[in-house]
CSV table of C-alpha atoms in Angstrom, one decimal:
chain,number,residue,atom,x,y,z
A,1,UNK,CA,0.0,0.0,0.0
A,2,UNK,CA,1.9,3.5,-1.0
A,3,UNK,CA,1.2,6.3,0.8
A,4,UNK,CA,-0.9,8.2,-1.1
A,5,UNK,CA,-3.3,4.9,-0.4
A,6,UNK,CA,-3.1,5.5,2.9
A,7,UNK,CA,-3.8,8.6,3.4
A,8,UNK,CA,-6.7,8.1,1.6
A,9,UNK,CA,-7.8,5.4,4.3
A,10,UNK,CA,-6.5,7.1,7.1
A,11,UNK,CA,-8.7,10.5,6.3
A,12,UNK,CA,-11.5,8.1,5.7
A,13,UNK,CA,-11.2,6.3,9.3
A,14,UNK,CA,-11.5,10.1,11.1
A,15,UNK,CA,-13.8,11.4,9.3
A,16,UNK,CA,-16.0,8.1,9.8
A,17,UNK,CA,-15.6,8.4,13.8
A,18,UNK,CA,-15.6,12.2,13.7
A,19,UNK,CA,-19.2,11.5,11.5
A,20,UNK,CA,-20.2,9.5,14.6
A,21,UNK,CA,-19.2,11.7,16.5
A,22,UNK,CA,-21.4,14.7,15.4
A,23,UNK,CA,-24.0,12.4,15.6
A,24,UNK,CA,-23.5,12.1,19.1
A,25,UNK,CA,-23.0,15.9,19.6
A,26,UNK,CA,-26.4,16.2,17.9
A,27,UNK,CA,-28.4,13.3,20.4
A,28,UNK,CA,-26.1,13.8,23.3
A,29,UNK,CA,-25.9,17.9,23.1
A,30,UNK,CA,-22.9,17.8,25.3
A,31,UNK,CA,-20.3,19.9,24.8
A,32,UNK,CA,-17.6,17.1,24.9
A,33,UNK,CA,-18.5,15.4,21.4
A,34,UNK,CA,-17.9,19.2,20.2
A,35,UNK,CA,-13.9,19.4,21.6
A,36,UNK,CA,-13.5,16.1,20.0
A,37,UNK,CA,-15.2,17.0,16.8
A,38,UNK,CA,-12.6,20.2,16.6
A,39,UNK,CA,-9.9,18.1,17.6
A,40,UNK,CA,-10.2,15.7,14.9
A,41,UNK,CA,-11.2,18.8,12.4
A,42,UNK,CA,-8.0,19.6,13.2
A,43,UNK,CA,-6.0,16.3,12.4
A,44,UNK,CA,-7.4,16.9,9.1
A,45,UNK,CA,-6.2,20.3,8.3
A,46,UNK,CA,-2.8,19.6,9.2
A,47,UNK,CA,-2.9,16.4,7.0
A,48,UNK,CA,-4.7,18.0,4.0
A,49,UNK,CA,-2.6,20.6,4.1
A,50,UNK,CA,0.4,18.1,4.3
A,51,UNK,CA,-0.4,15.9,1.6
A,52,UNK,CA,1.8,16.3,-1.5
A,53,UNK,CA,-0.8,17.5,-4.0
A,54,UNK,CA,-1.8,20.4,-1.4
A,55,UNK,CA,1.6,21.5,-0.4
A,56,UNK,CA,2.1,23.0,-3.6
A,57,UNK,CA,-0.5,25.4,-3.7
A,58,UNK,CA,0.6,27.1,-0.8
A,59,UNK,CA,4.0,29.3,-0.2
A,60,UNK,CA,7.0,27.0,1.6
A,61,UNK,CA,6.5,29.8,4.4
A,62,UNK,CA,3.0,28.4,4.9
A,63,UNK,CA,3.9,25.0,4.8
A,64,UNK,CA,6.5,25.5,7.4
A,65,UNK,CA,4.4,27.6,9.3
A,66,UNK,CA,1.3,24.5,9.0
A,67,UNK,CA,3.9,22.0,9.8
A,68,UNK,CA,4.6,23.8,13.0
A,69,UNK,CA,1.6,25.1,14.3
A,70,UNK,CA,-1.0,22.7,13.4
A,71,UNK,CA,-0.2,20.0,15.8
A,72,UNK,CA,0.1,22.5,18.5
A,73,UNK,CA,-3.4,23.4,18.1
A,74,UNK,CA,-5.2,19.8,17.8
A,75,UNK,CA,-2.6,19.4,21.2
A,76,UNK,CA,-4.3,22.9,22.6
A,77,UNK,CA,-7.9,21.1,21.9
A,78,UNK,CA,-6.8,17.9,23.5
A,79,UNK,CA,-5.9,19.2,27.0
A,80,UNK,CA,-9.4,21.1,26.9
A,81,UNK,CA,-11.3,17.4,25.6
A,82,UNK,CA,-8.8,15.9,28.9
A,83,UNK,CA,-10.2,18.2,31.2
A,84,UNK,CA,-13.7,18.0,30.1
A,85,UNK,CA,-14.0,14.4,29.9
A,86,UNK,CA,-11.9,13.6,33.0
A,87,UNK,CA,-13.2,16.2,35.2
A,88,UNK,CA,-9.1,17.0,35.7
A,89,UNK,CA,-9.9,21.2,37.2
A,90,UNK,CA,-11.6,18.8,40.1
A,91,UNK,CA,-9.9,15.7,40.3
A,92,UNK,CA,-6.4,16.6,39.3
A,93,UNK,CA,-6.0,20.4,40.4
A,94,UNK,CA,-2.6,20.4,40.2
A,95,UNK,CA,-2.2,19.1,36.7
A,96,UNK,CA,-4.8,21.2,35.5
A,97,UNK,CA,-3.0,24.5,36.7
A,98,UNK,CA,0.0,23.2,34.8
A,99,UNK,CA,-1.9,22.5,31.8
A,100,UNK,CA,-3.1,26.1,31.6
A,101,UNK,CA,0.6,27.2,31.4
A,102,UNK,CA,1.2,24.1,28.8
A,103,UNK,CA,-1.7,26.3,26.8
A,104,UNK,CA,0.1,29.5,27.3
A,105,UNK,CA,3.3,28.2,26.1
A,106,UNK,CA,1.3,26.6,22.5
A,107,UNK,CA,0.2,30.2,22.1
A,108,UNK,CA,3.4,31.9,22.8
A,109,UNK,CA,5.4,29.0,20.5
A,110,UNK,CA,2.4,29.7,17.8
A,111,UNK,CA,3.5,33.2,17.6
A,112,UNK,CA,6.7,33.1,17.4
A,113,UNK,CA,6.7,30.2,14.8
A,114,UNK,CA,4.2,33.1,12.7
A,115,UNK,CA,6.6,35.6,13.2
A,116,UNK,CA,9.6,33.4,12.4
A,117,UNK,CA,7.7,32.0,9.1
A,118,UNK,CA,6.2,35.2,7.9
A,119,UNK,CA,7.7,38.2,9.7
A,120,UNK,CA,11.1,37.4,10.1
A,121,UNK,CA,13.3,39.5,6.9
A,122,UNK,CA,15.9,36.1,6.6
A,123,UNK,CA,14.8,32.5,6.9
A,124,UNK,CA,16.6,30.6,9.8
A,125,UNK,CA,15.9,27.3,9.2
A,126,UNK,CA,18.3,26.0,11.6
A,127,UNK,CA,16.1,28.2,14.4
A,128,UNK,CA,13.1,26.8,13.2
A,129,UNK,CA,14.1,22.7,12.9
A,130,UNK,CA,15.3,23.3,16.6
A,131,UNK,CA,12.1,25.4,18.3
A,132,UNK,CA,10.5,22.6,16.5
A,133,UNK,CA,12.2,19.5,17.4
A,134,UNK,CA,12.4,21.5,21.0
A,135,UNK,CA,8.4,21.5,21.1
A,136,UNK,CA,7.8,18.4,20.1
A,137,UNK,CA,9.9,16.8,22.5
A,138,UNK,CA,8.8,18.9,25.5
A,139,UNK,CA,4.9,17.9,24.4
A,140,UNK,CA,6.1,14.2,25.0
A,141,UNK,CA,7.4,14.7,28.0
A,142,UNK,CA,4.3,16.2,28.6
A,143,UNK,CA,2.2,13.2,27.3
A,144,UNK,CA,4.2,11.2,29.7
A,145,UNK,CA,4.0,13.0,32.6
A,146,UNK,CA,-0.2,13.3,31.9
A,147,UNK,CA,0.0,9.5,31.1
A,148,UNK,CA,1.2,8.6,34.8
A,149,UNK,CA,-1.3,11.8,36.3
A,150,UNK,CA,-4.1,10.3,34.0
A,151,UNK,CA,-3.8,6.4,35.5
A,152,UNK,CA,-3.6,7.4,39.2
A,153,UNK,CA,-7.6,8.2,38.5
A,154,UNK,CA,-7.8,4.6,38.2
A,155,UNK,CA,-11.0,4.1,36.1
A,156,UNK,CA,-12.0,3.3,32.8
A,157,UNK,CA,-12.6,6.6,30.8
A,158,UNK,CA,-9.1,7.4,32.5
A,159,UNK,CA,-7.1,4.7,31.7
A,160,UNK,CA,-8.6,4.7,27.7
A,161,UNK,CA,-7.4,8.4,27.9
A,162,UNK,CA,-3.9,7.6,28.7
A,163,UNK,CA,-3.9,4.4,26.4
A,164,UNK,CA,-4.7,6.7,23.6
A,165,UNK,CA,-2.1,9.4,24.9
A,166,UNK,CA,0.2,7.0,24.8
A,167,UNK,CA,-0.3,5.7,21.4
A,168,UNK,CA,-0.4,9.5,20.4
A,169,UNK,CA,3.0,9.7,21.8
A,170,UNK,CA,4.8,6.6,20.4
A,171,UNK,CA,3.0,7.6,16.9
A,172,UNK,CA,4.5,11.3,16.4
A,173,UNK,CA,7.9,10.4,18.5
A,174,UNK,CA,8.4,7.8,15.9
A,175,UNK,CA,7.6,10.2,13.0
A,176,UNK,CA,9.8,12.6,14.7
A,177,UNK,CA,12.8,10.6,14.3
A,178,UNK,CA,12.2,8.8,11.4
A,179,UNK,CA,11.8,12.4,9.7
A,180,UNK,CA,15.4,13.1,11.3
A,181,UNK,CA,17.1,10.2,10.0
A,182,UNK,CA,15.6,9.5,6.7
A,183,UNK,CA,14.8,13.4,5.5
A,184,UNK,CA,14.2,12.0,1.9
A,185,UNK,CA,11.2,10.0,1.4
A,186,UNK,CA,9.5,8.8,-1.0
A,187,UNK,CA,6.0,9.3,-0.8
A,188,UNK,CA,4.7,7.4,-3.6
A,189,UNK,CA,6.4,4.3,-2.3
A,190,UNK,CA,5.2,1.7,0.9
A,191,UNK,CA,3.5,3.9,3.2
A,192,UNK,CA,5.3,2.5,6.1
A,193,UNK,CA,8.7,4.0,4.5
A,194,UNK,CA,7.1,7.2,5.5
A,195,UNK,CA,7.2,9.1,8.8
A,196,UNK,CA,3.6,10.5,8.5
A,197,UNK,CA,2.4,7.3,8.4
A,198,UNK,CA,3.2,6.4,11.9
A,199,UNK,CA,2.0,9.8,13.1
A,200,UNK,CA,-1.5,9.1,11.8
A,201,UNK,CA,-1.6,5.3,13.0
A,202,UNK,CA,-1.2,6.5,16.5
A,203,UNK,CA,-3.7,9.3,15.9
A,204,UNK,CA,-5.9,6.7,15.0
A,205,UNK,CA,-5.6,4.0,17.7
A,206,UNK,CA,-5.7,7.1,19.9
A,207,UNK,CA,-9.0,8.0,18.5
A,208,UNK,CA,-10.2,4.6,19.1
A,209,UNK,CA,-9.2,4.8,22.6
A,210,UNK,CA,-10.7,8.0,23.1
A,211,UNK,CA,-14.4,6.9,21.2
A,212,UNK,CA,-14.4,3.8,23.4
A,213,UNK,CA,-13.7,6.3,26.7
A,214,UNK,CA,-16.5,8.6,25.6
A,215,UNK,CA,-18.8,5.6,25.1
A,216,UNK,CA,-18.3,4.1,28.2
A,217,UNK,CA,-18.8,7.4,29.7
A,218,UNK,CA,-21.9,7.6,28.3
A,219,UNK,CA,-23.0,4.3,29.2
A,220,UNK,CA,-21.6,5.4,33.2
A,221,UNK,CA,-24.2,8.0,32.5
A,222,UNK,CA,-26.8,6.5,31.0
A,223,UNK,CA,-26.8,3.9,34.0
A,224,UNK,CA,-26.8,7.0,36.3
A,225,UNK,CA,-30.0,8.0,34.6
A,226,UNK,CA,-31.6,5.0,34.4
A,227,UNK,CA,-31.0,4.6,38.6
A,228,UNK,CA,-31.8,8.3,39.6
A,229,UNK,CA,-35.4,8.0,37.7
A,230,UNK,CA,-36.1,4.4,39.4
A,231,UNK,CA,-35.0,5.9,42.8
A,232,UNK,CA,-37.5,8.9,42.1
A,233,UNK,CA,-39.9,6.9,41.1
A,234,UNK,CA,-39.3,4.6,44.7
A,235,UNK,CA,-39.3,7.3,46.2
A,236,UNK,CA,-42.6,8.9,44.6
A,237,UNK,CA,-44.1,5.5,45.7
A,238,UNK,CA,-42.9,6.0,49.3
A,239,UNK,CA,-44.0,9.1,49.3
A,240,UNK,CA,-47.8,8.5,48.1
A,241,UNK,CA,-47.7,5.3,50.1
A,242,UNK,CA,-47.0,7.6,53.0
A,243,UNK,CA,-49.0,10.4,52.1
A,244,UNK,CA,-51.9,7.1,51.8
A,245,UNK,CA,-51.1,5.7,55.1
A,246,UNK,CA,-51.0,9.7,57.0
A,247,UNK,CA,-54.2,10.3,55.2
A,248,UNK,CA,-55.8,7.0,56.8
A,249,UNK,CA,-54.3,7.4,60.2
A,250,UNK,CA,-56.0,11.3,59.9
A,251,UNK,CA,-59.2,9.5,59.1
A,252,UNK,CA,-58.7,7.0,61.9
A,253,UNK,CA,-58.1,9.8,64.5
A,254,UNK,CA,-61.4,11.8,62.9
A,255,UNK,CA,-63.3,9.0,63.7
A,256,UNK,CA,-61.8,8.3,66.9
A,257,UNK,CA,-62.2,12.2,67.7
A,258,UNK,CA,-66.0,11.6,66.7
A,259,UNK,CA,-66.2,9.0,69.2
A,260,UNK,CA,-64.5,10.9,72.1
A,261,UNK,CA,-67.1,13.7,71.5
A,262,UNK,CA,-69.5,11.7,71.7
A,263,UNK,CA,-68.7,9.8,74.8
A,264,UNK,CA,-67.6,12.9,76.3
A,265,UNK,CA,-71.4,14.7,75.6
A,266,UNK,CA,-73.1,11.7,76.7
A,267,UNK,CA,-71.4,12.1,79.9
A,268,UNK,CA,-71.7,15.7,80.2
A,269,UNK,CA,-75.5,15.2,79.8
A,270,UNK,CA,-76.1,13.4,82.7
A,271,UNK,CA,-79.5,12.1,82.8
A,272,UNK,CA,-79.6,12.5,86.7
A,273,UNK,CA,-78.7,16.1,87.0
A,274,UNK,CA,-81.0,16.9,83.8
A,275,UNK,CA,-83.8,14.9,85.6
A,276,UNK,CA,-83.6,16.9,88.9
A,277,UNK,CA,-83.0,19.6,86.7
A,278,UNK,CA,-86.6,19.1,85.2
A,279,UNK,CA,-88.0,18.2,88.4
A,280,UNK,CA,-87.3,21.4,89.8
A,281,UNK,CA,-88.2,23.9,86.4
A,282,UNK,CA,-92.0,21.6,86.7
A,283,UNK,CA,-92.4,22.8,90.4
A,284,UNK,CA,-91.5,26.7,89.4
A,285,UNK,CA,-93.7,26.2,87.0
A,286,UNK,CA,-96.8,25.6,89.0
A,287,UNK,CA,-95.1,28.1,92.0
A,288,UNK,CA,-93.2,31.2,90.3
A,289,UNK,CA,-93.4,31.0,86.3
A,290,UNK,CA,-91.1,34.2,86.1
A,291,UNK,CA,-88.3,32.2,88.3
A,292,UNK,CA,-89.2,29.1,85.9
A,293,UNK,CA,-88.4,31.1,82.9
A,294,UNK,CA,-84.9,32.5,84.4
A,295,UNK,CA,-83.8,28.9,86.0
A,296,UNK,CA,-84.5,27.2,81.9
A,297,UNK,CA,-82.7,30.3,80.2
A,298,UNK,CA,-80.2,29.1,82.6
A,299,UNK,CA,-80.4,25.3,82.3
A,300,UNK,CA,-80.1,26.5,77.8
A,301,UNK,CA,-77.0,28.2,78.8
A,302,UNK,CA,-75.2,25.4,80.4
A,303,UNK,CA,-75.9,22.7,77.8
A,304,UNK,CA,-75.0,25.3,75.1
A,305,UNK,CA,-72.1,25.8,76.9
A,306,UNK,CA,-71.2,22.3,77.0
A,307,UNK,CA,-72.0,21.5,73.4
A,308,UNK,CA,-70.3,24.3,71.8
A,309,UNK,CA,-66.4,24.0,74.2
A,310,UNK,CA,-67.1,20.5,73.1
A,311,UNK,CA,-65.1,21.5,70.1
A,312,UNK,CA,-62.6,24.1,71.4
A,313,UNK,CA,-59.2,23.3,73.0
A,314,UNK,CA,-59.2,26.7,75.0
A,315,UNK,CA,-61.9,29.1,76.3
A,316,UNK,CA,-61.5,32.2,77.9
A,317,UNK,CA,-61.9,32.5,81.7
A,318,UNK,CA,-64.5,34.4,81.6
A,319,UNK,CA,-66.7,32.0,79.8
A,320,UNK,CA,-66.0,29.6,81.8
A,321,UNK,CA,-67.4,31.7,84.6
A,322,UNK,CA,-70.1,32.4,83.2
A,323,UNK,CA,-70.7,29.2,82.8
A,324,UNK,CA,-70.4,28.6,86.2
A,325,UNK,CA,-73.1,31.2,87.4
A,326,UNK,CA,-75.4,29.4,85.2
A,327,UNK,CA,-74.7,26.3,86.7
A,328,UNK,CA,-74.7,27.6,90.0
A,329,UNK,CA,-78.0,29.2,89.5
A,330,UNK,CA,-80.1,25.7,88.7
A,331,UNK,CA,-78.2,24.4,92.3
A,332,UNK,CA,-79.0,27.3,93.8
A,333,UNK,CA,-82.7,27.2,93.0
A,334,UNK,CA,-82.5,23.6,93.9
A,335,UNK,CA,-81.2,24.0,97.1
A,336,UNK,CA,-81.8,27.7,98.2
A,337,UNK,CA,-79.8,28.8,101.0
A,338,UNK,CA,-77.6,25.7,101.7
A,339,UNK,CA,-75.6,26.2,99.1
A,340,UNK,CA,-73.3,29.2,98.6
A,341,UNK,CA,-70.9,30.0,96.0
A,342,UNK,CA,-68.1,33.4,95.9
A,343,UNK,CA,-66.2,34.1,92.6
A,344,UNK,CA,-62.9,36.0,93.6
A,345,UNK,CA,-61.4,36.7,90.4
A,346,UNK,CA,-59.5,39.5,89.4
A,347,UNK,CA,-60.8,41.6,86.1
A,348,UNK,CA,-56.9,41.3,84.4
A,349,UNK,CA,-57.0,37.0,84.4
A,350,UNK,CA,-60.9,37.1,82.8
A,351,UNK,CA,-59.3,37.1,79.0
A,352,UNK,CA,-56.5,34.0,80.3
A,353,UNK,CA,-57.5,30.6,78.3
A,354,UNK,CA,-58.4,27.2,80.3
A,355,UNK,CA,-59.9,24.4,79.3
A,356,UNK,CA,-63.2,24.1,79.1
């Protein structure tokens, strides 16, 4: 297979996962499947832009300038994917910080590649294979040093991560010294004769990595979902089946309340005191009617008394005197003289509440 071949398959592999992957952006709308859709948009610039039939419609300044900068930006899009599918800002704080000066170190490198490419009134091309060869080999100590942060997380989107990193690594370090020592190759010849070639096979097993990492993180998720909505829906259950059973004990304690009430007014009217009650408005009757009409407005005025504090907790003192007089009134008019009854109560403790 020449090159040219593989090229062909290789932009055909990304742009079938970076396909799924939009997919995914599109069902999923997380903002994770968009970082990896950039980062792989940006694979493919720097290849289509390296591939033989490009490079010549382009200046050797922009080809240089491509060759240098391009990598550093799909590397600037990969710490951003790290920390967004790793969580690294929370579980790796320390890493992360150093990852942000990592970032500010592409940006300054970018620049001065520009400047050095386009800006710059003589070429240096000695400057630019070393800031180059300089880069690249910082980046890898880099990838290692994230590699061994990456597996102390010690789970399974983790460890795909650094698989892939590492794959990543072993794919451009090899390209990088294979581009040292063989300078001239032939690109129309076995493709792995080619340096690029084992830059984009670790691109690709590292995009393999990465899919399977992003799946099973979805899955995680997924079974997260799936969990929370049968714990809320337990716990809707427990909920009605409580709300159900506080709804029957509140109809159990109605009906027990009924039952109190009514025991409690069957022995407040006590059939004795009503009879001698009776007994004793029949003989004003026939003696005094006018005292026979106070001593039953009376005798109304307890039982209304009793039926309506029946349902009240607390009365105020003075209706419970009141109450009192009235009562005292039918024993008095019972009795006459041989009973006496004081009230001492002062005028400030009439509005206190008591039970009735």
């Amino acid at each position: 297979m020449t090159f040219q071949i593989w090229g062909a398959v290789f932009t055909g592999m990304v742009l079938s996962i970076m396909l799924l992957n939009v997919v995914q952006w599109i069902i999923y709308r997380n903002h994770l499947y968009g970082l990896y859709t950039l980062y792989m948009l940006a694979w493919l610039f720097y290849f289509g832009l390296r591939v033989y039939e490009f490079r010549d419609w382009f200046s050797a300044e922009t080809n240089y300038f491509v060759r240098a900068a391009a990598p550093m930006g799909a590397y600037y899009v990969y710490f951003g994917f790290a920390d967004a599918i790793l969580d690294l800002h929370r579980r790796l704080p320390g890493f992360y910080r150093q990852l942000q000066f990592v970032k500010l170190g592409i940006v300054i490198y970018v620049a001065s590649q520009f400047v050095l490419c386009y800006g710059w009134p003589v070429w240096y091309p000695s400057v630019y294979e070393a800031s180059f060869i300089a880069m690249r080999l910082a980046m890898a100590v880099l990838g290692v040093y994230g590699i061994r942060q990456m597996l102390t997380l010690r789970d399974a989107v983790s460890t795909a991560y650094a698989v892939g990193t590492g794959f990543l690594l072993i794919g451009g370090l090899t390209a990088m010294f294979m581009s040292l020592t063989w300078p001239n190759e032939d690109w129309s010849g076995p493709f792995w004769n080619v340096s690029m070639s084992y830059m984009q096979m670790g691109i690709i097993a590292e995009l393999v990595c990465c899919s399977l990492g992003l799946s099973y993180r979805q899955r995680q998720a997924a079974v997260r979902n799936v969990r929370m909505e049968q714990e809320l829906t337990n716990e809707r259950e427990k909920h009605h089946r409580d709300q159900l059973e506080a709804e029957l004990a509140m109809q159990r304690l109605e009906q027990e309340k009924t039952e109190v009430h009514i025991r409690a007014l069957q022995a407040q009217v006590n059939p004795h005191f009503l009879f001698n009650s009776l007994n004793s408005l029949s003989a004003l009757i026939e003696d005094d009617s006018q005292r026979a009409v106070v001593f039953l407005d009376e005798l109304s005025s307890v039982y209304r008394y009793l039926l309506r504090a029946n349902d009240q907790v607390l009365i105020p003192l003075a209706d419970e005197l009141a109450f009192i007089r009235s009562y005292c009134h039918l024993l008095q008019t019972r009795h006459g003289n041989a009973l006496r009854v004081v009230c001492n109560v002062k005028p400030y403790l009439l509005k206190r509440q008591v039970p009735p």
